[in-house]
Amino acid sequence: DTGVSQDPRHKITKRGQNVTFRCDPISEHNRLYWYRQTLGQGPEFLTYFQNEAQLEKSRLLSDRFSAERPKGSFSTLEIQRTEQGDSAMYLCASSLSLVDTEAFFGQGTRLTVV
Amino acid sequence: AQTVTQSQPEMSVQEAETVTLSCTYDTSENNYYLFWYKQPPSRQMILVIRQEAYKQQNATENRFSVNFQKAAKSFSLKISDSQLGDTAMYFCAFMKQGGAQKLVFGQGTRLTINP
């Protein structure tokens, strides 16, 4: 297992288009997180899954955003009707739901909305 | 809600020097973890060091050590004998024990190690 992988690495889209990102976590990890990182800032939590259940969503996650993890393995994050303010790095992380655990991050998908 | 503040947007030191990055946080929780993450130009976040709040002893990982002051809510990172490969963004992060285990990050410090 090579770690958390995200696809694509970069995405340029026109305002108003829909985009979808994919995250493949470390295979034995049952927790998966999405974060958003804007330029010059630290990542901000968006949502997380335990297995296939989406257990928490940030208020940052507007109704244009939807995330799924259909079989408890990979996850997708879709943004509908993209806006310029959606331009950011979208980071995925995975971990085990243990008390003393570490989150492992992917390299992220950089979204640019033009 | 928890907040994490890093007051040094950028720092620059010469190779082999020691550098300290500052971090303060605010929380009403008693059980939590604190982390320093490194984000090199390739953008993948890597864990550098972690500290459990219930432990009084400061964590150490090779050239990296922390100064954890629980009462002052301060968590600084010291990098000794800095190397060119230490050049990166460094983020301080807080995680409440239990529940979602989501991370709350500071704004980051851009560290440059000069040859």
PDB file of C-alpha atoms in Angstrom:
ATOM      1  CA  ASP A   1       0.000   0.000   0.000  1.00  0.00           C
ATOM      2  CA  THR A   2       1.513   3.300  -1.080  1.00  0.00           C
ATOM      3  CA  GLY A   3      -0.564   5.519   1.161  1.00  0.00           C
ATOM      4  CA  VAL A   4      -3.487   7.840   0.506  1.00  0.00           C
ATOM      5  CA  SER A   5      -3.908   8.691  -3.153  1.00  0.00           C
ATOM      6  CA  GLN A   6      -6.004  11.427  -4.708  1.00  0.00           C
ATOM      7  CA  ASP A   7      -7.077  11.957  -8.268  1.00  0.00           C
ATOM      8  CA  PRO A   8      -6.738  14.221 -10.131  1.00  0.00           C
ATOM      9  CA  ARG A   9      -3.792  16.187  -8.782  1.00  0.00           C
ATOM     10  CA  HIS A  10      -4.889  19.311 -10.589  1.00  0.00           C
ATOM     11  CA  LYS A  11      -8.221  20.421 -12.023  1.00  0.00           C
ATOM     12  CA  ILE A  12      -9.048  23.604 -13.874  1.00  0.00           C
ATOM     13  CA  THR A  13     -12.721  24.212 -14.512  1.00  0.00           C
ATOM     14  CA  LYS A  14     -14.968  26.990 -15.653  1.00  0.00           C
ATOM     15  CA  ARG A  15     -17.299  28.645 -13.203  1.00  0.00           C
ATOM     16  CA  GLY A  16     -20.623  26.854 -13.092  1.00  0.00           C
ATOM     17  CA  GLN A  17     -19.267  23.430 -14.027  1.00  0.00           C
ATOM     18  CA  ASN A  18     -19.424  20.375 -11.787  1.00  0.00           C
ATOM     19  CA  VAL A  19     -16.272  18.618 -10.629  1.00  0.00           C
ATOM     20  CA  THR A  20     -15.617  15.354  -8.820  1.00  0.00           C
ATOM     21  CA  PHE A  21     -12.515  14.306  -6.916  1.00  0.00           C
ATOM     22  CA  ARG A  22     -11.555  10.838  -5.765  1.00  0.00           C
ATOM     23  CA  CYS A  23      -9.669   9.679  -2.695  1.00  0.00           C
ATOM     24  CA  ASP A  24      -8.333   6.165  -2.081  1.00  0.00           C
ATOM     25  CA  PRO A  25      -7.391   5.765   1.586  1.00  0.00           C
ATOM     26  CA  ILE A  26      -4.946   3.318   3.113  1.00  0.00           C
ATOM     27  CA  SER A  27      -6.742   0.019   2.732  1.00  0.00           C
ATOM     28  CA  GLU A  28      -7.256  -0.946   6.378  1.00  0.00           C
ATOM     29  CA  HIS A  29      -8.284   2.560   7.486  1.00  0.00           C
ATOM     30  CA  ASN A  30     -11.968   2.861   8.314  1.00  0.00           C
ATOM     31  CA  ARG A  31     -12.000   6.658   8.747  1.00  0.00           C
ATOM     32  CA  LEU A  32     -11.706   9.084   5.861  1.00  0.00           C
ATOM     33  CA  TYR A  33     -11.579  12.874   6.085  1.00  0.00           C
ATOM     34  CA  TRP A  34     -11.847  15.721   3.602  1.00  0.00           C
ATOM     35  CA  TYR A  35     -10.182  19.066   4.275  1.00  0.00           C
ATOM     36  CA  ARG A  36      -9.966  22.256   2.235  1.00  0.00           C
ATOM     37  CA  GLN A  37      -6.853  24.405   2.170  1.00  0.00           C
ATOM     38  CA  THR A  38      -6.869  27.864   0.639  1.00  0.00           C
ATOM     39  CA  LEU A  39      -3.671  29.650  -0.285  1.00  0.00           C
ATOM     40  CA  GLY A  40      -1.640  30.677   2.732  1.00  0.00           C
ATOM     41  CA  GLN A  41      -3.962  29.022   5.223  1.00  0.00           C
ATOM     42  CA  GLY A  42      -4.085  25.796   7.154  1.00  0.00           C
ATOM     43  CA  PRO A  43      -6.459  23.018   6.137  1.00  0.00           C
ATOM     44  CA  GLU A  44     -10.056  23.253   7.335  1.00  0.00           C
ATOM     45  CA  PHE A  45     -12.205  20.238   8.098  1.00  0.00           C
ATOM     46  CA  LEU A  46     -15.057  19.567   5.678  1.00  0.00           C
ATOM     47  CA  THR A  47     -16.435  16.131   6.482  1.00  0.00           C
ATOM     48  CA  TYR A  48     -15.564  12.627   7.602  1.00  0.00           C
ATOM     49  CA  PHE A  49     -16.704   9.057   7.173  1.00  0.00           C
ATOM     50  CA  GLN A  50     -16.453   6.030   9.358  1.00  0.00           C
ATOM     51  CA  ASN A  51     -16.740   3.123   6.965  1.00  0.00           C
ATOM     52  CA  GLU A  52     -19.546   4.157   4.593  1.00  0.00           C
ATOM     53  CA  ALA A  53     -21.358   6.437   7.037  1.00  0.00           C
ATOM     54  CA  GLN A  54     -20.865  10.182   6.795  1.00  0.00           C
ATOM     55  CA  LEU A  55     -20.821  11.150  10.464  1.00  0.00           C
ATOM     56  CA  GLU A  56     -20.058  14.858  10.472  1.00  0.00           C
ATOM     57  CA  LYS A  57     -20.169  17.755   8.048  1.00  0.00           C
ATOM     58  CA  SER A  58     -18.742  21.217   8.571  1.00  0.00           C
ATOM     59  CA  ARG A  59     -20.878  24.293   7.971  1.00  0.00           C
ATOM     60  CA  LEU A  60     -18.247  25.064   5.296  1.00  0.00           C
ATOM     61  CA  LEU A  61     -19.792  22.266   3.267  1.00  0.00           C
ATOM     62  CA  SER A  62     -22.542  24.095   1.417  1.00  0.00           C
ATOM     63  CA  ASP A  63     -25.347  22.282  -0.368  1.00  0.00           C
ATOM     64  CA  ARG A  64     -23.309  22.433  -3.577  1.00  0.00           C
ATOM     65  CA  PHE A  65     -20.864  19.976  -2.020  1.00  0.00           C
ATOM     66  CA  SER A  66     -21.562  16.295  -1.618  1.00  0.00           C
ATOM     67  CA  ALA A  67     -19.313  13.489  -0.486  1.00  0.00           C
ATOM     68  CA  GLU A  68     -19.793   9.749  -0.650  1.00  0.00           C
ATOM     69  CA  ARG A  69     -17.988   6.633   0.421  1.00  0.00           C
ATOM     70  CA  PRO A  70     -20.255   3.962  -1.032  1.00  0.00           C
ATOM     71  CA  LYS A  71     -18.496   0.786   0.054  1.00  0.00           C
ATOM     72  CA  GLY A  72     -16.395   2.094   2.865  1.00  0.00           C
ATOM     73  CA  SER A  73     -13.320   2.184   0.655  1.00  0.00           C
ATOM     74  CA  PHE A  74     -12.703   5.087  -1.755  1.00  0.00           C
ATOM     75  CA  SER A  75     -14.518   8.380  -1.441  1.00  0.00           C
ATOM     76  CA  THR A  76     -15.654  11.045  -3.877  1.00  0.00           C
ATOM     77  CA  LEU A  77     -16.190  14.740  -3.305  1.00  0.00           C
ATOM     78  CA  GLU A  78     -18.398  16.521  -5.824  1.00  0.00           C
ATOM     79  CA  ILE A  79     -18.808  20.252  -6.174  1.00  0.00           C
ATOM     80  CA  GLN A  80     -21.747  21.405  -8.242  1.00  0.00           C
ATOM     81  CA  ARG A  81     -21.994  24.798  -9.964  1.00  0.00           C
ATOM     82  CA  THR A  82     -18.445  25.725  -9.034  1.00  0.00           C
ATOM     83  CA  GLU A  83     -17.647  29.274  -7.956  1.00  0.00           C
ATOM     84  CA  GLN A  84     -14.325  31.087  -7.934  1.00  0.00           C
ATOM     85  CA  GLY A  85     -14.313  30.881  -4.150  1.00  0.00           C
ATOM     86  CA  ASP A  86     -14.114  27.101  -4.434  1.00  0.00           C
ATOM     87  CA  SER A  87     -10.557  27.397  -5.744  1.00  0.00           C
ATOM     88  CA  ALA A  88      -8.427  25.596  -3.168  1.00  0.00           C
ATOM     89  CA  MET A  89      -6.463  22.463  -2.412  1.00  0.00           C
ATOM     90  CA  TYR A  90      -8.734  19.611  -1.358  1.00  0.00           C
ATOM     91  CA  LEU A  91      -6.979  17.189   0.950  1.00  0.00           C
ATOM     92  CA  CYS A  92      -8.028  13.698   1.897  1.00  0.00           C
ATOM     93  CA  ALA A  93      -6.784  11.873   4.987  1.00  0.00           C
ATOM     94  CA  SER A  94      -7.423   8.450   6.455  1.00  0.00           C
ATOM     95  CA  SER A  95      -6.961   6.849   9.843  1.00  0.00           C
ATOM     96  CA  LEU A  96      -8.076   4.048  12.096  1.00  0.00           C
ATOM     97  CA  SER A  97     -10.771   4.767  14.657  1.00  0.00           C
ATOM     98  CA  LEU A  98      -8.525   4.064  17.600  1.00  0.00           C
ATOM     99  CA  VAL A  99      -7.763   6.255  20.582  1.00  0.00           C
ATOM    100  CA  ASP A 100      -4.139   6.825  19.710  1.00  0.00           C
ATOM    101  CA  THR A 101      -4.067   7.109  15.954  1.00  0.00           C
ATOM    102  CA  GLU A 102      -2.414   9.111  13.218  1.00  0.00           C
ATOM    103  CA  ALA A 103      -4.040  10.605  10.169  1.00  0.00           C
ATOM    104  CA  PHE A 104      -2.248  10.075   6.866  1.00  0.00           C
ATOM    105  CA  PHE A 105      -2.764  12.640   4.140  1.00  0.00           C
ATOM    106  CA  GLY A 106      -2.861  12.419   0.379  1.00  0.00           C
ATOM    107  CA  GLN A 107      -1.137  14.911  -1.886  1.00  0.00           C
ATOM    108  CA  GLY A 108      -4.351  16.750  -2.543  1.00  0.00           C
ATOM    109  CA  THR A 109      -6.294  17.935  -5.559  1.00  0.00           C
ATOM    110  CA  ARG A 110      -5.720  21.543  -6.516  1.00  0.00           C
ATOM    111  CA  LEU A 111      -8.869  23.067  -7.965  1.00  0.00           C
ATOM    112  CA  THR A 112      -8.789  26.283  -9.962  1.00  0.00           C
ATOM    113  CA  VAL A 113     -12.108  27.796 -11.014  1.00  0.00           C
ATOM    114  CA  VAL A 114     -11.776  30.327 -13.837  1.00  0.00           C
TER     115      VAL A 114
ATOM    116  CA  ALA B   1     -14.676  25.636  19.560  1.00  0.00           C
ATOM    117  CA  GLN B   2     -10.953  25.184  19.420  1.00  0.00           C
ATOM    118  CA  THR B   3      -8.574  27.625  17.756  1.00  0.00           C
ATOM    119  CA  VAL B   4      -4.899  27.320  16.881  1.00  0.00           C
ATOM    120  CA  THR B   5      -2.703  30.341  16.254  1.00  0.00           C
ATOM    121  CA  GLN B   6       0.710  30.465  14.641  1.00  0.00           C
ATOM    122  CA  SER B   7       2.026  33.997  14.842  1.00  0.00           C
ATOM    123  CA  GLN B   8       5.078  33.562  12.594  1.00  0.00           C
ATOM    124  CA  PRO B   9       4.025  33.491   8.923  1.00  0.00           C
ATOM    125  CA  GLU B  10       7.624  33.032   7.738  1.00  0.00           C
ATOM    126  CA  MET B  11      10.986  32.130   9.204  1.00  0.00           C
ATOM    127  CA  SER B  12      14.404  31.680   7.702  1.00  0.00           C
ATOM    128  CA  VAL B  13      17.589  30.239   9.214  1.00  0.00           C
ATOM    129  CA  GLN B  14      20.951  28.959   8.066  1.00  0.00           C
ATOM    130  CA  GLU B  15      21.619  25.269   7.711  1.00  0.00           C
ATOM    131  CA  ALA B  16      22.725  23.608  10.986  1.00  0.00           C
ATOM    132  CA  GLU B  17      21.121  26.321  13.118  1.00  0.00           C
ATOM    133  CA  THR B  18      18.355  25.700  15.624  1.00  0.00           C
ATOM    134  CA  VAL B  19      14.932  27.203  15.007  1.00  0.00           C
ATOM    135  CA  THR B  20      11.799  27.374  17.142  1.00  0.00           C
ATOM    136  CA  LEU B  21       8.293  27.682  15.720  1.00  0.00           C
ATOM    137  CA  SER B  22       5.545  29.012  17.978  1.00  0.00           C
ATOM    138  CA  CYS B  23       1.985  27.834  18.418  1.00  0.00           C
ATOM    139  CA  THR B  24      -0.752  28.746  20.861  1.00  0.00           C
ATOM    140  CA  TYR B  25      -4.183  27.208  21.108  1.00  0.00           C
ATOM    141  CA  ASP B  26      -7.426  27.738  22.892  1.00  0.00           C
ATOM    142  CA  THR B  27      -9.677  24.999  24.182  1.00  0.00           C
ATOM    143  CA  SER B  28     -11.862  24.084  27.108  1.00  0.00           C
ATOM    144  CA  GLU B  29     -11.096  20.399  26.625  1.00  0.00           C
ATOM    145  CA  ASN B  30      -8.870  18.547  29.069  1.00  0.00           C
ATOM    146  CA  ASN B  31      -8.045  15.509  26.930  1.00  0.00           C
ATOM    147  CA  TYR B  32      -6.517  16.247  23.569  1.00  0.00           C
ATOM    148  CA  TYR B  33      -3.545  15.808  21.289  1.00  0.00           C
ATOM    149  CA  LEU B  34      -1.290  18.374  19.663  1.00  0.00           C
ATOM    150  CA  PHE B  35       0.636  17.838  16.469  1.00  0.00           C
ATOM    151  CA  TRP B  36       3.168  19.446  14.204  1.00  0.00           C
ATOM    152  CA  TYR B  37       2.771  18.610  10.532  1.00  0.00           C
ATOM    153  CA  LYS B  38       5.209  19.364   7.748  1.00  0.00           C
ATOM    154  CA  GLN B  39       3.991  20.163   4.253  1.00  0.00           C
ATOM    155  CA  PRO B  40       6.862  20.201   1.735  1.00  0.00           C
ATOM    156  CA  PRO B  41       6.453  21.776  -1.694  1.00  0.00           C
ATOM    157  CA  SER B  42       5.049  18.462  -2.994  1.00  0.00           C
ATOM    158  CA  ARG B  43       2.065  19.269  -0.726  1.00  0.00           C
ATOM    159  CA  GLN B  44       1.687  15.946   1.116  1.00  0.00           C
ATOM    160  CA  MET B  45       1.233  16.593   4.828  1.00  0.00           C
ATOM    161  CA  ILE B  46       3.581  14.537   7.001  1.00  0.00           C
ATOM    162  CA  LEU B  47       3.364  14.119  10.765  1.00  0.00           C
ATOM    163  CA  VAL B  48       6.492  15.420  12.492  1.00  0.00           C
ATOM    164  CA  ILE B  49       5.673  14.982  16.144  1.00  0.00           C
ATOM    165  CA  ARG B  50       2.714  14.530  18.488  1.00  0.00           C
ATOM    166  CA  GLN B  51       2.048  15.298  22.127  1.00  0.00           C
ATOM    167  CA  GLU B  52      -0.636  13.867  24.362  1.00  0.00           C
ATOM    168  CA  ALA B  53      -1.999  16.525  26.702  1.00  0.00           C
ATOM    169  CA  TYR B  54      -1.983  14.195  29.707  1.00  0.00           C
ATOM    170  CA  LYS B  55       1.775  13.638  29.379  1.00  0.00           C
ATOM    171  CA  GLN B  56       3.978  16.142  31.167  1.00  0.00           C
ATOM    172  CA  GLN B  57       7.105  15.022  29.362  1.00  0.00           C
ATOM    173  CA  ASN B  58       7.800  16.876  26.133  1.00  0.00           C
ATOM    174  CA  ALA B  59       7.840  14.715  23.018  1.00  0.00           C
ATOM    175  CA  THR B  60      11.070  14.262  21.064  1.00  0.00           C
ATOM    176  CA  GLU B  61      11.687  12.731  17.630  1.00  0.00           C
ATOM    177  CA  ASN B  62      15.338  12.858  16.620  1.00  0.00           C
ATOM    178  CA  ARG B  63      16.112  16.513  15.777  1.00  0.00           C
ATOM    179  CA  PHE B  64      12.553  17.619  16.551  1.00  0.00           C
ATOM    180  CA  SER B  65      11.302  18.409  20.031  1.00  0.00           C
ATOM    181  CA  VAL B  66       8.413  20.317  21.528  1.00  0.00           C
ATOM    182  CA  ASN B  67       7.928  22.605  24.477  1.00  0.00           C
ATOM    183  CA  PHE B  68       4.420  21.893  25.731  1.00  0.00           C
ATOM    184  CA  GLN B  69       3.085  24.340  28.297  1.00  0.00           C
ATOM    185  CA  LYS B  70      -0.434  23.156  29.082  1.00  0.00           C
ATOM    186  CA  ALA B  71      -1.389  25.963  31.450  1.00  0.00           C
ATOM    187  CA  ALA B  72      -0.205  28.577  28.989  1.00  0.00           C
ATOM    188  CA  LYS B  73      -1.724  26.644  26.054  1.00  0.00           C
ATOM    189  CA  SER B  74       1.534  26.862  24.192  1.00  0.00           C
ATOM    190  CA  PHE B  75       3.114  24.221  21.960  1.00  0.00           C
ATOM    191  CA  SER B  76       6.346  25.220  20.221  1.00  0.00           C
ATOM    192  CA  LEU B  77       8.479  23.107  17.900  1.00  0.00           C
ATOM    193  CA  LYS B  78      12.269  23.160  18.047  1.00  0.00           C
ATOM    194  CA  ILE B  79      14.287  21.907  15.109  1.00  0.00           C
ATOM    195  CA  SER B  80      17.922  21.289  15.928  1.00  0.00           C
ATOM    196  CA  ASP B  81      20.749  21.060  13.400  1.00  0.00           C
ATOM    197  CA  SER B  82      18.375  22.210  10.647  1.00  0.00           C
ATOM    198  CA  GLN B  83      18.776  20.681   7.204  1.00  0.00           C
ATOM    199  CA  LEU B  84      17.857  21.869   3.721  1.00  0.00           C
ATOM    200  CA  GLY B  85      15.179  19.178   3.610  1.00  0.00           C
ATOM    201  CA  ASP B  86      13.426  20.830   6.541  1.00  0.00           C
ATOM    202  CA  THR B  87      12.291  23.618   4.219  1.00  0.00           C
ATOM    203  CA  ALA B  88       8.499  23.417   4.213  1.00  0.00           C
ATOM    204  CA  MET B  89       5.268  24.797   5.627  1.00  0.00           C
ATOM    205  CA  TYR B  90       4.785  23.719   9.231  1.00  0.00           C
ATOM    206  CA  PHE B  91       1.327  23.460  10.733  1.00  0.00           C
ATOM    207  CA  CYS B  92       0.410  23.153  14.357  1.00  0.00           C
ATOM    208  CA  ALA B  93      -2.782  21.156  14.897  1.00  0.00           C
ATOM    209  CA  PHE B  94      -5.167  20.261  17.720  1.00  0.00           C
ATOM    210  CA  MET B  95      -7.322  17.183  18.042  1.00  0.00           C
ATOM    211  CA  LYS B  96      -9.863  16.511  20.754  1.00  0.00           C
ATOM    212  CA  GLN B  97      -9.656  13.008  22.154  1.00  0.00           C
ATOM    213  CA  GLY B  98     -12.539  10.802  21.053  1.00  0.00           C
ATOM    214  CA  GLY B  99     -15.353  11.647  18.658  1.00  0.00           C
ATOM    215  CA  ALA B 100     -14.517  12.570  15.092  1.00  0.00           C
ATOM    216  CA  GLN B 101     -10.774  12.992  15.744  1.00  0.00           C
ATOM    217  CA  LYS B 102     -10.745  15.856  13.276  1.00  0.00           C
ATOM    218  CA  LEU B 103      -7.772  18.165  13.198  1.00  0.00           C
ATOM    219  CA  VAL B 104      -7.912  21.922  13.777  1.00  0.00           C
ATOM    220  CA  PHE B 105      -4.952  23.587  12.097  1.00  0.00           C
ATOM    221  CA  GLY B 106      -3.134  26.860  12.575  1.00  0.00           C
ATOM    222  CA  GLN B 107      -2.344  29.159   9.670  1.00  0.00           C
ATOM    223  CA  GLY B 108       1.112  27.703   9.179  1.00  0.00           C
ATOM    224  CA  THR B 109       4.706  28.931   9.255  1.00  0.00           C
ATOM    225  CA  ARG B 110       6.787  28.880   6.089  1.00  0.00           C
ATOM    226  CA  LEU B 111      10.275  27.762   7.110  1.00  0.00           C
ATOM    227  CA  THR B 112      13.226  28.208   4.792  1.00  0.00           C
ATOM    228  CA  ILE B 113      16.602  26.653   5.527  1.00  0.00           C
ATOM    229  CA  ASN B 114      19.363  28.463   3.673  1.00  0.00           C
ATOM    230  CA  PRO B 115      22.637  26.796   2.638  1.00  0.00           C
TER     231      PRO B 115
END
